[in-house]
């Protein structure tokens, strides 16, 4: 039986991943790690153990790992791209100093570690369409620099010490549960909230800017499936390209308009977000993930739109 610690359990990915892991491995076997100011609430709090786990506090996390006999850590603590660009030192402290802590704890306590990478690990010199698994990674954002470092450091711990590190390069993640905060791809979540509230959407990303995106259920499956994958099949480790859909703002707008004919949008491009978006790929080639651990997404833009509108309408 696995004993899992999710660091960042109240964040965009963590809040849903923790519940999914509890449904698979049992409530008592999945610890929700959180920081002060982001305490778990409701089902997340009531369904299983929760502990303060600040990624910058190695002794505290080490104690939690020993207390629960943890063998797998999902290390989800990070600042998203736009916030990171404005708080680079904090982004590094959480993303990289924090990662060192987790990897050292994993080495000493024999844990497997999942730390997400991102489409942000690529830059303007990367081939833009169907970006290959192994290619140029020269990002221009501090977020991207920390993600490339994450990939390299995680691979180094695997090669040097045999720590079972694995990761995926997430595209923009779209969910109806916990909103993202301060990412470049957030517009693709915000647009659904505007549509359901009957508001006009002001789009911060320019027409024609393609980015890879994914619906949260597929992203959660990727996390679990990769950590369960047969290690003898993994030629890559950190991190795998995964993909399910790529669109530009006009396309997601029209996908929503199909179900909300009165929905309106206009563009008011945000210079920072746009410069980041323009430096990222249009779409990723995920052949390696499909081949090495049978990755396969289930949602496309239309099926995601139907589900997002339905779930948000029920909640708002
Ligand atoms: N969603 C992230 C961001 O926009 C990219 O991985 O920052």
PDB file of C-alpha atoms and ligand atoms in Angstrom:
ATOM      1  CA  UNK A   1       0.000   0.000   0.000  1.00  0.00           C
ATOM      2  CA  UNK A   2       1.257   3.465  -0.849  1.00  0.00           C
ATOM      3  CA  UNK A   3       1.563   6.246   1.744  1.00  0.00           C
ATOM      4  CA  UNK A   4       1.459   9.551  -0.054  1.00  0.00           C
ATOM      5  CA  UNK A   5       2.242  13.148   0.907  1.00  0.00           C
ATOM      6  CA  UNK A   6       0.835  15.904  -1.314  1.00  0.00           C
ATOM      7  CA  UNK A   7       2.710  19.178  -0.848  1.00  0.00           C
ATOM      8  CA  UNK A   8       0.541  22.084  -1.959  1.00  0.00           C
ATOM      9  CA  UNK A   9      -2.644  20.094  -1.318  1.00  0.00           C
ATOM     10  CA  UNK A  10      -4.894  23.167  -1.284  1.00  0.00           C
ATOM     11  CA  UNK A  11      -3.625  24.559  -4.603  1.00  0.00           C
ATOM     12  CA  UNK A  12      -5.041  24.329  -8.116  1.00  0.00           C
ATOM     13  CA  UNK A  13      -3.823  20.781  -8.778  1.00  0.00           C
ATOM     14  CA  UNK A  14      -3.420  19.589  -5.186  1.00  0.00           C
ATOM     15  CA  UNK A  15      -7.002  20.152  -4.076  1.00  0.00           C
ATOM     16  CA  UNK A  16      -8.302  17.733  -6.709  1.00  0.00           C
ATOM     17  CA  UNK A  17      -5.310  15.379  -6.807  1.00  0.00           C
ATOM     18  CA  UNK A  18      -5.448  14.758  -3.046  1.00  0.00           C
ATOM     19  CA  UNK A  19      -9.100  13.665  -3.282  1.00  0.00           C
ATOM     20  CA  UNK A  20      -8.393  11.458  -6.291  1.00  0.00           C
ATOM     21  CA  UNK A  21      -5.442   9.793  -4.555  1.00  0.00           C
ATOM     22  CA  UNK A  22      -7.584   9.204  -1.447  1.00  0.00           C
ATOM     23  CA  UNK A  23     -10.234   7.521  -3.584  1.00  0.00           C
ATOM     24  CA  UNK A  24      -7.594   5.188  -5.042  1.00  0.00           C
ATOM     25  CA  UNK A  25      -5.257   4.467  -2.125  1.00  0.00           C
ATOM     26  CA  UNK A  26      -7.537   5.065   0.869  1.00  0.00           C
ATOM     27  CA  UNK A  27      -8.212   8.246   2.848  1.00  0.00           C
ATOM     28  CA  UNK A  28      -5.752   7.494   5.651  1.00  0.00           C
ATOM     29  CA  UNK A  29      -2.916   6.891   3.196  1.00  0.00           C
ATOM     30  CA  UNK A  30      -2.866  10.368   1.652  1.00  0.00           C
ATOM     31  CA  UNK A  31      -1.641  13.315   3.740  1.00  0.00           C
ATOM     32  CA  UNK A  32      -2.690  16.801   2.615  1.00  0.00           C
ATOM     33  CA  UNK A  33       0.349  19.087   3.109  1.00  0.00           C
ATOM     34  CA  UNK A  34      -0.503  22.794   3.297  1.00  0.00           C
ATOM     35  CA  UNK A  35       0.961  26.123   4.392  1.00  0.00           C
ATOM     36  CA  UNK A  36      -0.443  28.626   6.905  1.00  0.00           C
ATOM     37  CA  UNK A  37      -2.904  30.886   5.137  1.00  0.00           C
ATOM     38  CA  UNK A  38      -4.003  28.089   2.793  1.00  0.00           C
ATOM     39  CA  UNK A  39      -5.597  25.661   5.250  1.00  0.00           C
ATOM     40  CA  UNK A  40      -7.674  22.780   3.854  1.00  0.00           C
ATOM     41  CA  UNK A  41     -11.432  23.048   4.278  1.00  0.00           C
ATOM     42  CA  UNK A  42     -14.539  20.914   3.818  1.00  0.00           C
ATOM     43  CA  UNK A  43     -14.090  17.482   2.277  1.00  0.00           C
ATOM     44  CA  UNK A  44     -10.335  17.894   1.862  1.00  0.00           C
ATOM     45  CA  UNK A  45      -9.942  18.519   5.598  1.00  0.00           C
ATOM     46  CA  UNK A  46     -12.480  15.974   6.775  1.00  0.00           C
ATOM     47  CA  UNK A  47     -11.621  13.034   4.539  1.00  0.00           C
ATOM     48  CA  UNK A  48      -8.055  12.371   5.717  1.00  0.00           C
ATOM     49  CA  UNK A  49      -4.899  13.545   7.509  1.00  0.00           C
ATOM     50  CA  UNK A  50      -3.543  17.056   6.976  1.00  0.00           C
ATOM     51  CA  UNK A  51      -0.237  18.550   8.137  1.00  0.00           C
ATOM     52  CA  UNK A  52       1.557  21.876   7.781  1.00  0.00           C
ATOM     53  CA  UNK A  53       4.231  21.232   5.134  1.00  0.00           C
ATOM     54  CA  UNK A  54       6.110  24.342   4.051  1.00  0.00           C
ATOM     55  CA  UNK A  55       8.445  23.200   1.300  1.00  0.00           C
ATOM     56  CA  UNK A  56      11.150  25.537   2.635  1.00  0.00           C
ATOM     57  CA  UNK A  57      11.072  23.838   6.077  1.00  0.00           C
ATOM     58  CA  UNK A  58      12.991  20.584   5.621  1.00  0.00           C
ATOM     59  CA  UNK A  59      12.859  19.304   9.249  1.00  0.00           C
ATOM     60  CA  UNK A  60       9.078  19.764   9.400  1.00  0.00           C
ATOM     61  CA  UNK A  61       8.504  17.829   6.174  1.00  0.00           C
ATOM     62  CA  UNK A  62      10.987  15.157   7.199  1.00  0.00           C
ATOM     63  CA  UNK A  63       9.008  14.664  10.423  1.00  0.00           C
ATOM     64  CA  UNK A  64       5.733  14.285   8.477  1.00  0.00           C
ATOM     65  CA  UNK A  65       7.358  11.771   6.106  1.00  0.00           C
ATOM     66  CA  UNK A  66       8.556   9.683   9.068  1.00  0.00           C
ATOM     67  CA  UNK A  67       5.301  10.006  11.034  1.00  0.00           C
ATOM     68  CA  UNK A  68       3.187   8.614   8.167  1.00  0.00           C
ATOM     69  CA  UNK A  69       5.826   6.295   6.702  1.00  0.00           C
ATOM     70  CA  UNK A  70       5.528   8.187   3.388  1.00  0.00           C
ATOM     71  CA  UNK A  71       6.861   6.481   0.240  1.00  0.00           C
ATOM     72  CA  UNK A  72       5.590   8.858  -2.456  1.00  0.00           C
ATOM     73  CA  UNK A  73       5.676  12.681  -2.515  1.00  0.00           C
ATOM     74  CA  UNK A  74       3.738  14.834  -4.962  1.00  0.00           C
ATOM     75  CA  UNK A  75       5.654  18.105  -4.759  1.00  0.00           C
ATOM     76  CA  UNK A  76       3.210  20.683  -6.131  1.00  0.00           C
ATOM     77  CA  UNK A  77       4.472  23.825  -4.386  1.00  0.00           C
ATOM     78  CA  UNK A  78       5.237  26.538  -6.983  1.00  0.00           C
ATOM     79  CA  UNK A  79       4.452  30.078  -8.128  1.00  0.00           C
ATOM     80  CA  UNK A  80       2.896  30.332 -11.598  1.00  0.00           C
ATOM     81  CA  UNK A  81       4.595  32.197 -14.429  1.00  0.00           C
ATOM     82  CA  UNK A  82       3.247  35.752 -14.069  1.00  0.00           C
ATOM     83  CA  UNK A  83       3.577  35.883 -10.268  1.00  0.00           C
ATOM     84  CA  UNK A  84       7.050  34.346 -10.497  1.00  0.00           C
ATOM     85  CA  UNK A  85       8.169  37.032 -12.950  1.00  0.00           C
ATOM     86  CA  UNK A  86       7.216  39.627 -10.317  1.00  0.00           C
ATOM     87  CA  UNK A  87       8.625  37.687  -7.337  1.00  0.00           C
ATOM     88  CA  UNK A  88      11.651  35.869  -8.810  1.00  0.00           C
ATOM     89  CA  UNK A  89      13.511  35.283  -5.542  1.00  0.00           C
ATOM     90  CA  UNK A  90      10.474  33.789  -3.854  1.00  0.00           C
ATOM     91  CA  UNK A  91       9.771  31.682  -6.954  1.00  0.00           C
ATOM     92  CA  UNK A  92      13.297  30.247  -6.766  1.00  0.00           C
ATOM     93  CA  UNK A  93      13.106  29.695  -3.012  1.00  0.00           C
ATOM     94  CA  UNK A  94       9.900  27.675  -3.331  1.00  0.00           C
ATOM     95  CA  UNK A  95      10.634  25.988  -6.652  1.00  0.00           C
ATOM     96  CA  UNK A  96      14.316  25.119  -6.303  1.00  0.00           C
ATOM     97  CA  UNK A  97      15.389  25.435  -2.655  1.00  0.00           C
ATOM     98  CA  UNK A  98      12.127  23.637  -1.876  1.00  0.00           C
ATOM     99  CA  UNK A  99      12.892  20.951  -4.434  1.00  0.00           C
ATOM    100  CA  UNK A 100      16.341  20.315  -2.893  1.00  0.00           C
ATOM    101  CA  UNK A 101      14.597  19.765   0.445  1.00  0.00           C
ATOM    102  CA  UNK A 102      12.136  17.293  -1.039  1.00  0.00           C
ATOM    103  CA  UNK A 103      14.777  15.400  -3.001  1.00  0.00           C
ATOM    104  CA  UNK A 104      17.057  15.106   0.042  1.00  0.00           C
ATOM    105  CA  UNK A 105      14.159  13.865   2.177  1.00  0.00           C
ATOM    106  CA  UNK A 106      13.255  11.421  -0.608  1.00  0.00           C
ATOM    107  CA  UNK A 107      16.845  10.137  -0.787  1.00  0.00           C
ATOM    108  CA  UNK A 108      17.043   9.596   2.971  1.00  0.00           C
ATOM    109  CA  UNK A 109      13.568   8.064   3.329  1.00  0.00           C
ATOM    110  CA  UNK A 110      13.392   6.127   0.030  1.00  0.00           C
ATOM    111  CA  UNK A 111      10.447   8.030  -1.458  1.00  0.00           C
ATOM    112  CA  UNK A 112       9.380   8.420  -5.081  1.00  0.00           C
ATOM    113  CA  UNK A 113       8.871  12.056  -6.111  1.00  0.00           C
ATOM    114  CA  UNK A 114       6.613  13.746  -8.669  1.00  0.00           C
ATOM    115  CA  UNK A 115       7.398  17.431  -9.342  1.00  0.00           C
ATOM    116  CA  UNK A 116       5.565  19.052 -12.260  1.00  0.00           C
ATOM    117  CA  UNK A 117       7.364  20.712 -15.129  1.00  0.00           C
ATOM    118  CA  UNK A 118       5.538  22.823 -17.701  1.00  0.00           C
ATOM    119  CA  UNK A 119       5.228  24.096 -21.254  1.00  0.00           C
ATOM    120  CA  UNK A 120       6.982  27.066 -19.618  1.00  0.00           C
ATOM    121  CA  UNK A 121      10.238  25.069 -19.695  1.00  0.00           C
ATOM    122  CA  UNK A 122      10.464  25.907 -23.419  1.00  0.00           C
ATOM    123  CA  UNK A 123      11.424  29.229 -24.977  1.00  0.00           C
ATOM    124  CA  UNK A 124      11.365  31.189 -28.215  1.00  0.00           C
ATOM    125  CA  UNK A 125      14.113  29.099 -29.880  1.00  0.00           C
ATOM    126  CA  UNK A 126      12.177  25.845 -29.283  1.00  0.00           C
ATOM    127  CA  UNK A 127      10.407  24.358 -32.332  1.00  0.00           C
ATOM    128  CA  UNK A 128       6.892  25.725 -31.914  1.00  0.00           C
ATOM    129  CA  UNK A 129       4.611  23.146 -33.460  1.00  0.00           C
ATOM    130  CA  UNK A 130       4.481  19.592 -32.174  1.00  0.00           C
ATOM    131  CA  UNK A 131       7.427  20.464 -29.922  1.00  0.00           C
ATOM    132  CA  UNK A 132       9.522  17.292 -29.577  1.00  0.00           C
ATOM    133  CA  UNK A 133      10.153  15.545 -26.257  1.00  0.00           C
ATOM    134  CA  UNK A 134      13.898  16.218 -26.445  1.00  0.00           C
ATOM    135  CA  UNK A 135      14.647  19.675 -27.819  1.00  0.00           C
ATOM    136  CA  UNK A 136      15.956  23.183 -27.065  1.00  0.00           C
ATOM    137  CA  UNK A 137      14.963  24.418 -23.578  1.00  0.00           C
ATOM    138  CA  UNK A 138      16.075  28.030 -23.206  1.00  0.00           C
ATOM    139  CA  UNK A 139      13.101  29.714 -21.468  1.00  0.00           C
ATOM    140  CA  UNK A 140      13.025  33.488 -20.914  1.00  0.00           C
ATOM    141  CA  UNK A 141      10.956  33.460 -17.712  1.00  0.00           C
ATOM    142  CA  UNK A 142      12.158  32.701 -14.188  1.00  0.00           C
ATOM    143  CA  UNK A 143       9.291  30.206 -14.022  1.00  0.00           C
ATOM    144  CA  UNK A 144      10.754  28.410 -17.042  1.00  0.00           C
ATOM    145  CA  UNK A 145      14.299  28.597 -15.698  1.00  0.00           C
ATOM    146  CA  UNK A 146      13.121  26.989 -12.468  1.00  0.00           C
ATOM    147  CA  UNK A 147      11.203  24.295 -14.388  1.00  0.00           C
ATOM    148  CA  UNK A 148      14.252  23.348 -16.495  1.00  0.00           C
ATOM    149  CA  UNK A 149      16.280  23.233 -13.277  1.00  0.00           C
ATOM    150  CA  UNK A 150      13.567  21.062 -11.725  1.00  0.00           C
ATOM    151  CA  UNK A 151      13.828  18.599 -14.598  1.00  0.00           C
ATOM    152  CA  UNK A 152      17.637  18.473 -14.481  1.00  0.00           C
ATOM    153  CA  UNK A 153      17.920  18.239 -10.700  1.00  0.00           C
ATOM    154  CA  UNK A 154      15.257  15.525 -10.563  1.00  0.00           C
ATOM    155  CA  UNK A 155      17.047  13.524 -13.278  1.00  0.00           C
ATOM    156  CA  UNK A 156      20.334  14.035 -11.436  1.00  0.00           C
ATOM    157  CA  UNK A 157      18.895  12.587  -8.211  1.00  0.00           C
ATOM    158  CA  UNK A 158      17.676   9.595 -10.191  1.00  0.00           C
ATOM    159  CA  UNK A 159      20.984   9.002 -11.988  1.00  0.00           C
ATOM    160  CA  UNK A 160      23.189   9.709  -8.992  1.00  0.00           C
ATOM    161  CA  UNK A 161      21.209   8.211  -6.099  1.00  0.00           C
ATOM    162  CA  UNK A 162      18.451   6.153  -7.725  1.00  0.00           C
ATOM    163  CA  UNK A 163      15.674   8.376  -6.308  1.00  0.00           C
ATOM    164  CA  UNK A 164      12.538   7.479  -8.284  1.00  0.00           C
ATOM    165  CA  UNK A 165      11.754  10.926  -9.700  1.00  0.00           C
ATOM    166  CA  UNK A 166       9.145  11.359 -12.456  1.00  0.00           C
ATOM    167  CA  UNK A 167       7.313  14.310 -13.966  1.00  0.00           C
ATOM    168  CA  UNK A 168       5.236  15.694 -16.804  1.00  0.00           C
ATOM    169  CA  UNK A 169       5.332  19.048 -18.565  1.00  0.00           C
ATOM    170  CA  UNK A 170       1.833  20.324 -17.841  1.00  0.00           C
ATOM    171  CA  UNK A 171       0.069  22.524 -20.355  1.00  0.00           C
ATOM    172  CA  UNK A 172      -2.356  25.196 -19.113  1.00  0.00           C
ATOM    173  CA  UNK A 173      -4.721  23.377 -16.751  1.00  0.00           C
ATOM    174  CA  UNK A 174      -8.441  24.086 -16.809  1.00  0.00           C
ATOM    175  CA  UNK A 175     -10.647  23.129 -13.889  1.00  0.00           C
ATOM    176  CA  UNK A 176     -13.935  24.116 -12.275  1.00  0.00           C
ATOM    177  CA  UNK A 177     -12.786  23.535  -8.690  1.00  0.00           C
ATOM    178  CA  UNK A 178      -9.811  25.599  -7.469  1.00  0.00           C
ATOM    179  CA  UNK A 179      -8.919  28.538  -9.736  1.00  0.00           C
ATOM    180  CA  UNK A 180      -5.270  29.014 -10.763  1.00  0.00           C
ATOM    181  CA  UNK A 181      -3.513  32.182  -9.609  1.00  0.00           C
ATOM    182  CA  UNK A 182      -1.116  34.245 -11.658  1.00  0.00           C
ATOM    183  CA  UNK A 183      -0.480  31.994 -14.638  1.00  0.00           C
ATOM    184  CA  UNK A 184      -0.275  32.906 -18.320  1.00  0.00           C
ATOM    185  CA  UNK A 185      -2.862  30.310 -19.277  1.00  0.00           C
ATOM    186  CA  UNK A 186      -5.406  31.421 -16.613  1.00  0.00           C
ATOM    187  CA  UNK A 187      -7.516  33.161 -19.263  1.00  0.00           C
ATOM    188  CA  UNK A 188      -8.747  29.761 -20.442  1.00  0.00           C
ATOM    189  CA  UNK A 189     -10.276  29.210 -16.981  1.00  0.00           C
ATOM    190  CA  UNK A 190     -11.498  32.782 -16.406  1.00  0.00           C
ATOM    191  CA  UNK A 191     -13.375  32.773 -19.719  1.00  0.00           C
ATOM    192  CA  UNK A 192     -15.726  30.014 -18.465  1.00  0.00           C
ATOM    193  CA  UNK A 193     -16.488  31.922 -15.250  1.00  0.00           C
ATOM    194  CA  UNK A 194     -17.377  35.009 -17.310  1.00  0.00           C
ATOM    195  CA  UNK A 195     -19.591  32.963 -19.645  1.00  0.00           C
ATOM    196  CA  UNK A 196     -21.498  31.329 -16.771  1.00  0.00           C
ATOM    197  CA  UNK A 197     -21.921  34.643 -14.925  1.00  0.00           C
ATOM    198  CA  UNK A 198     -23.268  36.243 -18.118  1.00  0.00           C
ATOM    199  CA  UNK A 199     -20.390  38.743 -18.275  1.00  0.00           C
ATOM    200  CA  UNK A 200     -18.417  39.901 -21.281  1.00  0.00           C
ATOM    201  CA  UNK A 201     -14.897  38.414 -21.203  1.00  0.00           C
ATOM    202  CA  UNK A 202     -11.893  40.705 -21.545  1.00  0.00           C
ATOM    203  CA  UNK A 203      -9.169  38.552 -23.037  1.00  0.00           C
ATOM    204  CA  UNK A 204      -5.565  39.361 -21.987  1.00  0.00           C
ATOM    205  CA  UNK A 205      -4.016  37.114 -24.663  1.00  0.00           C
ATOM    206  CA  UNK A 206      -3.971  38.157 -28.327  1.00  0.00           C
ATOM    207  CA  UNK A 207      -6.026  36.446 -31.012  1.00  0.00           C
ATOM    208  CA  UNK A 208      -4.017  33.769 -32.789  1.00  0.00           C
ATOM    209  CA  UNK A 209      -1.834  32.875 -29.773  1.00  0.00           C
ATOM    210  CA  UNK A 210      -1.900  29.087 -29.537  1.00  0.00           C
ATOM    211  CA  UNK A 211      -0.994  27.285 -26.310  1.00  0.00           C
ATOM    212  CA  UNK A 212      -1.427  23.699 -25.179  1.00  0.00           C
ATOM    213  CA  UNK A 213      -4.200  23.198 -22.619  1.00  0.00           C
ATOM    214  CA  UNK A 214      -5.680  20.283 -20.685  1.00  0.00           C
ATOM    215  CA  UNK A 215      -8.782  19.539 -18.647  1.00  0.00           C
ATOM    216  CA  UNK A 216      -7.993  18.710 -15.010  1.00  0.00           C
ATOM    217  CA  UNK A 217      -9.351  15.112 -15.025  1.00  0.00           C
ATOM    218  CA  UNK A 218      -6.805  14.219 -17.711  1.00  0.00           C
ATOM    219  CA  UNK A 219      -4.019  15.992 -15.802  1.00  0.00           C
ATOM    220  CA  UNK A 220      -4.838  14.036 -12.633  1.00  0.00           C
ATOM    221  CA  UNK A 221      -4.842  10.758 -14.553  1.00  0.00           C
ATOM    222  CA  UNK A 222      -1.414  11.647 -15.923  1.00  0.00           C
ATOM    223  CA  UNK A 223      -0.014  12.126 -12.396  1.00  0.00           C
ATOM    224  CA  UNK A 224      -1.323   8.795 -11.135  1.00  0.00           C
ATOM    225  CA  UNK A 225      -0.574   6.825 -14.304  1.00  0.00           C
ATOM    226  CA  UNK A 226       3.023   8.040 -14.528  1.00  0.00           C
ATOM    227  CA  UNK A 227       3.738   7.253 -10.866  1.00  0.00           C
ATOM    228  CA  UNK A 228       2.260   3.765 -11.369  1.00  0.00           C
ATOM    229  CA  UNK A 229       4.145   3.146 -14.630  1.00  0.00           C
ATOM    230  CA  UNK A 230       6.518   0.199 -14.990  1.00  0.00           C
ATOM    231  CA  UNK A 231       9.972   1.779 -14.469  1.00  0.00           C
ATOM    232  CA  UNK A 232      11.620  -0.601 -16.934  1.00  0.00           C
ATOM    233  CA  UNK A 233       9.609   1.062 -19.735  1.00  0.00           C
ATOM    234  CA  UNK A 234      10.675   4.618 -18.850  1.00  0.00           C
ATOM    235  CA  UNK A 235      13.426   5.882 -21.147  1.00  0.00           C
ATOM    236  CA  UNK A 236      12.630   9.422 -19.967  1.00  0.00           C
ATOM    237  CA  UNK A 237      11.902  10.617 -16.445  1.00  0.00           C
ATOM    238  CA  UNK A 238      11.749  14.406 -16.004  1.00  0.00           C
ATOM    239  CA  UNK A 239       9.625  15.443 -17.654  1.00  0.00           C
ATOM    240  CA  UNK A 240       7.276  14.001 -20.257  1.00  0.00           C
ATOM    241  CA  UNK A 241       5.447  16.135 -22.804  1.00  0.00           C
ATOM    242  CA  UNK A 242       1.721  15.467 -22.444  1.00  0.00           C
ATOM    243  CA  UNK A 243      -0.955  17.001 -24.642  1.00  0.00           C
ATOM    244  CA  UNK A 244      -4.666  16.885 -25.293  1.00  0.00           C
ATOM    245  CA  UNK A 245      -5.704  20.142 -27.000  1.00  0.00           C
ATOM    246  CA  UNK A 246      -4.218  23.339 -28.352  1.00  0.00           C
ATOM    247  CA  UNK A 247      -6.271  26.453 -29.090  1.00  0.00           C
ATOM    248  CA  UNK A 248      -6.111  30.239 -29.393  1.00  0.00           C
ATOM    249  CA  UNK A 249      -8.543  32.623 -27.650  1.00  0.00           C
ATOM    250  CA  UNK A 250     -10.929  32.879 -30.629  1.00  0.00           C
ATOM    251  CA  UNK A 251     -11.361  29.117 -30.705  1.00  0.00           C
ATOM    252  CA  UNK A 252     -12.235  28.691 -27.030  1.00  0.00           C
ATOM    253  CA  UNK A 253     -14.560  31.709 -27.311  1.00  0.00           C
ATOM    254  CA  UNK A 254     -16.423  30.125 -30.230  1.00  0.00           C
ATOM    255  CA  UNK A 255     -16.541  26.746 -28.442  1.00  0.00           C
ATOM    256  CA  UNK A 256     -18.345  28.473 -25.542  1.00  0.00           C
ATOM    257  CA  UNK A 257     -20.544  30.567 -27.834  1.00  0.00           C
ATOM    258  CA  UNK A 258     -21.924  27.368 -29.341  1.00  0.00           C
ATOM    259  CA  UNK A 259     -23.661  26.762 -25.970  1.00  0.00           C
ATOM    260  CA  UNK A 260     -23.950  30.416 -24.881  1.00  0.00           C
ATOM    261  CA  UNK A 261     -24.919  32.299 -28.062  1.00  0.00           C
ATOM    262  CA  UNK A 262     -25.049  35.692 -26.285  1.00  0.00           C
ATOM    263  CA  UNK A 263     -21.532  35.394 -24.870  1.00  0.00           C
ATOM    264  CA  UNK A 264     -19.228  38.289 -25.832  1.00  0.00           C
ATOM    265  CA  UNK A 265     -15.480  38.810 -25.665  1.00  0.00           C
ATOM    266  CA  UNK A 266     -13.091  41.610 -26.486  1.00  0.00           C
ATOM    267  CA  UNK A 267      -9.318  41.796 -26.390  1.00  0.00           C
ATOM    268  CA  UNK A 268      -7.253  43.913 -24.008  1.00  0.00           C
ATOM    269  CA  UNK A 269      -3.830  42.370 -24.323  1.00  0.00           C
ATOM    270  CA  UNK A 270      -1.649  42.253 -21.203  1.00  0.00           C
ATOM    271  CA  UNK A 271       1.953  42.922 -22.262  1.00  0.00           C
ATOM    272  CA  UNK A 272       3.649  40.604 -19.745  1.00  0.00           C
ATOM    273  CA  UNK A 273       1.250  37.700 -20.251  1.00  0.00           C
ATOM    274  CA  UNK A 274       1.460  38.075 -24.006  1.00  0.00           C
ATOM    275  CA  UNK A 275       5.257  38.118 -24.071  1.00  0.00           C
ATOM    276  CA  UNK A 276       5.306  34.932 -21.995  1.00  0.00           C
ATOM    277  CA  UNK A 277       2.625  33.245 -24.118  1.00  0.00           C
ATOM    278  CA  UNK A 278       4.444  34.142 -27.339  1.00  0.00           C
ATOM    279  CA  UNK A 279       7.609  32.449 -26.085  1.00  0.00           C
ATOM    280  CA  UNK A 280       5.842  29.129 -25.406  1.00  0.00           C
ATOM    281  CA  UNK A 281       5.077  26.348 -27.916  1.00  0.00           C
ATOM    282  CA  UNK A 282       1.857  26.192 -29.926  1.00  0.00           C
ATOM    283  CA  UNK A 283       1.499  22.453 -29.318  1.00  0.00           C
ATOM    284  CA  UNK A 284       3.517  19.567 -27.871  1.00  0.00           C
ATOM    285  CA  UNK A 285       4.354  16.148 -29.300  1.00  0.00           C
ATOM    286  CA  UNK A 286       3.503  13.623 -26.566  1.00  0.00           C
ATOM    287  CA  UNK A 287       4.562  10.446 -28.415  1.00  0.00           C
ATOM    288  CA  UNK A 288       7.108   9.483 -25.718  1.00  0.00           C
ATOM    289  CA  UNK A 289       4.472   9.551 -22.951  1.00  0.00           C
ATOM    290  CA  UNK A 290       2.066   7.550 -25.112  1.00  0.00           C
ATOM    291  CA  UNK A 291       4.751   4.979 -25.883  1.00  0.00           C
ATOM    292  CA  UNK A 292       6.461   4.689 -22.473  1.00  0.00           C
ATOM    293  CA  UNK A 293       3.455   4.725 -20.102  1.00  0.00           C
ATOM    294  CA  UNK A 294       0.350   4.585 -22.315  1.00  0.00           C
ATOM    295  CA  UNK A 295      -0.659   8.206 -21.779  1.00  0.00           C
ATOM    296  CA  UNK A 296      -3.960   9.015 -23.450  1.00  0.00           C
ATOM    297  CA  UNK A 297      -6.195  12.039 -22.829  1.00  0.00           C
ATOM    298  CA  UNK A 298      -9.971  11.783 -22.872  1.00  0.00           C
ATOM    299  CA  UNK A 299     -11.197  15.403 -23.219  1.00  0.00           C
ATOM    300  CA  UNK A 300     -11.085  17.726 -26.220  1.00  0.00           C
ATOM    301  CA  UNK A 301     -12.137  21.380 -26.361  1.00  0.00           C
ATOM    302  CA  UNK A 302     -15.802  20.616 -26.982  1.00  0.00           C
ATOM    303  CA  UNK A 303     -16.277  17.911 -24.334  1.00  0.00           C
ATOM    304  CA  UNK A 304     -14.357  20.028 -21.798  1.00  0.00           C
ATOM    305  CA  UNK A 305     -16.550  23.046 -22.599  1.00  0.00           C
ATOM    306  CA  UNK A 306     -19.766  21.094 -22.055  1.00  0.00           C
ATOM    307  CA  UNK A 307     -18.511  19.807 -18.686  1.00  0.00           C
ATOM    308  CA  UNK A 308     -17.087  23.169 -17.525  1.00  0.00           C
ATOM    309  CA  UNK A 309     -20.302  25.052 -18.317  1.00  0.00           C
ATOM    310  CA  UNK A 310     -22.452  22.413 -16.628  1.00  0.00           C
ATOM    311  CA  UNK A 311     -20.353  22.153 -13.443  1.00  0.00           C
ATOM    312  CA  UNK A 312     -19.839  25.905 -13.053  1.00  0.00           C
ATOM    313  CA  UNK A 313     -23.508  26.656 -13.676  1.00  0.00           C
ATOM    314  CA  UNK A 314     -24.444  24.187 -10.937  1.00  0.00           C
ATOM    315  CA  UNK A 315     -22.000  25.776  -8.501  1.00  0.00           C
ATOM    316  CA  UNK A 316     -22.270  29.487  -9.212  1.00  0.00           C
TER     317      UNK A 316
HETATM  318  N1  LIG B   1      -0.250  27.297 -16.317  1.00  0.00           N
HETATM  319  C1  LIG B   1       1.102  27.732 -16.146  1.00  0.00           C
HETATM  320  C2  LIG B   1       1.195  29.207 -16.227  1.00  0.00           C
HETATM  321  O1  LIG B   1       0.474  29.779 -17.008  1.00  0.00           O
HETATM  322  C3  LIG B   1       1.996  27.125 -17.175  1.00  0.00           C
HETATM  323  O2  LIG B   1       2.355  25.842 -16.833  1.00  0.00           O
HETATM  324  O3  LIG B   1       1.984  29.786 -15.560  1.00  0.00           O
END
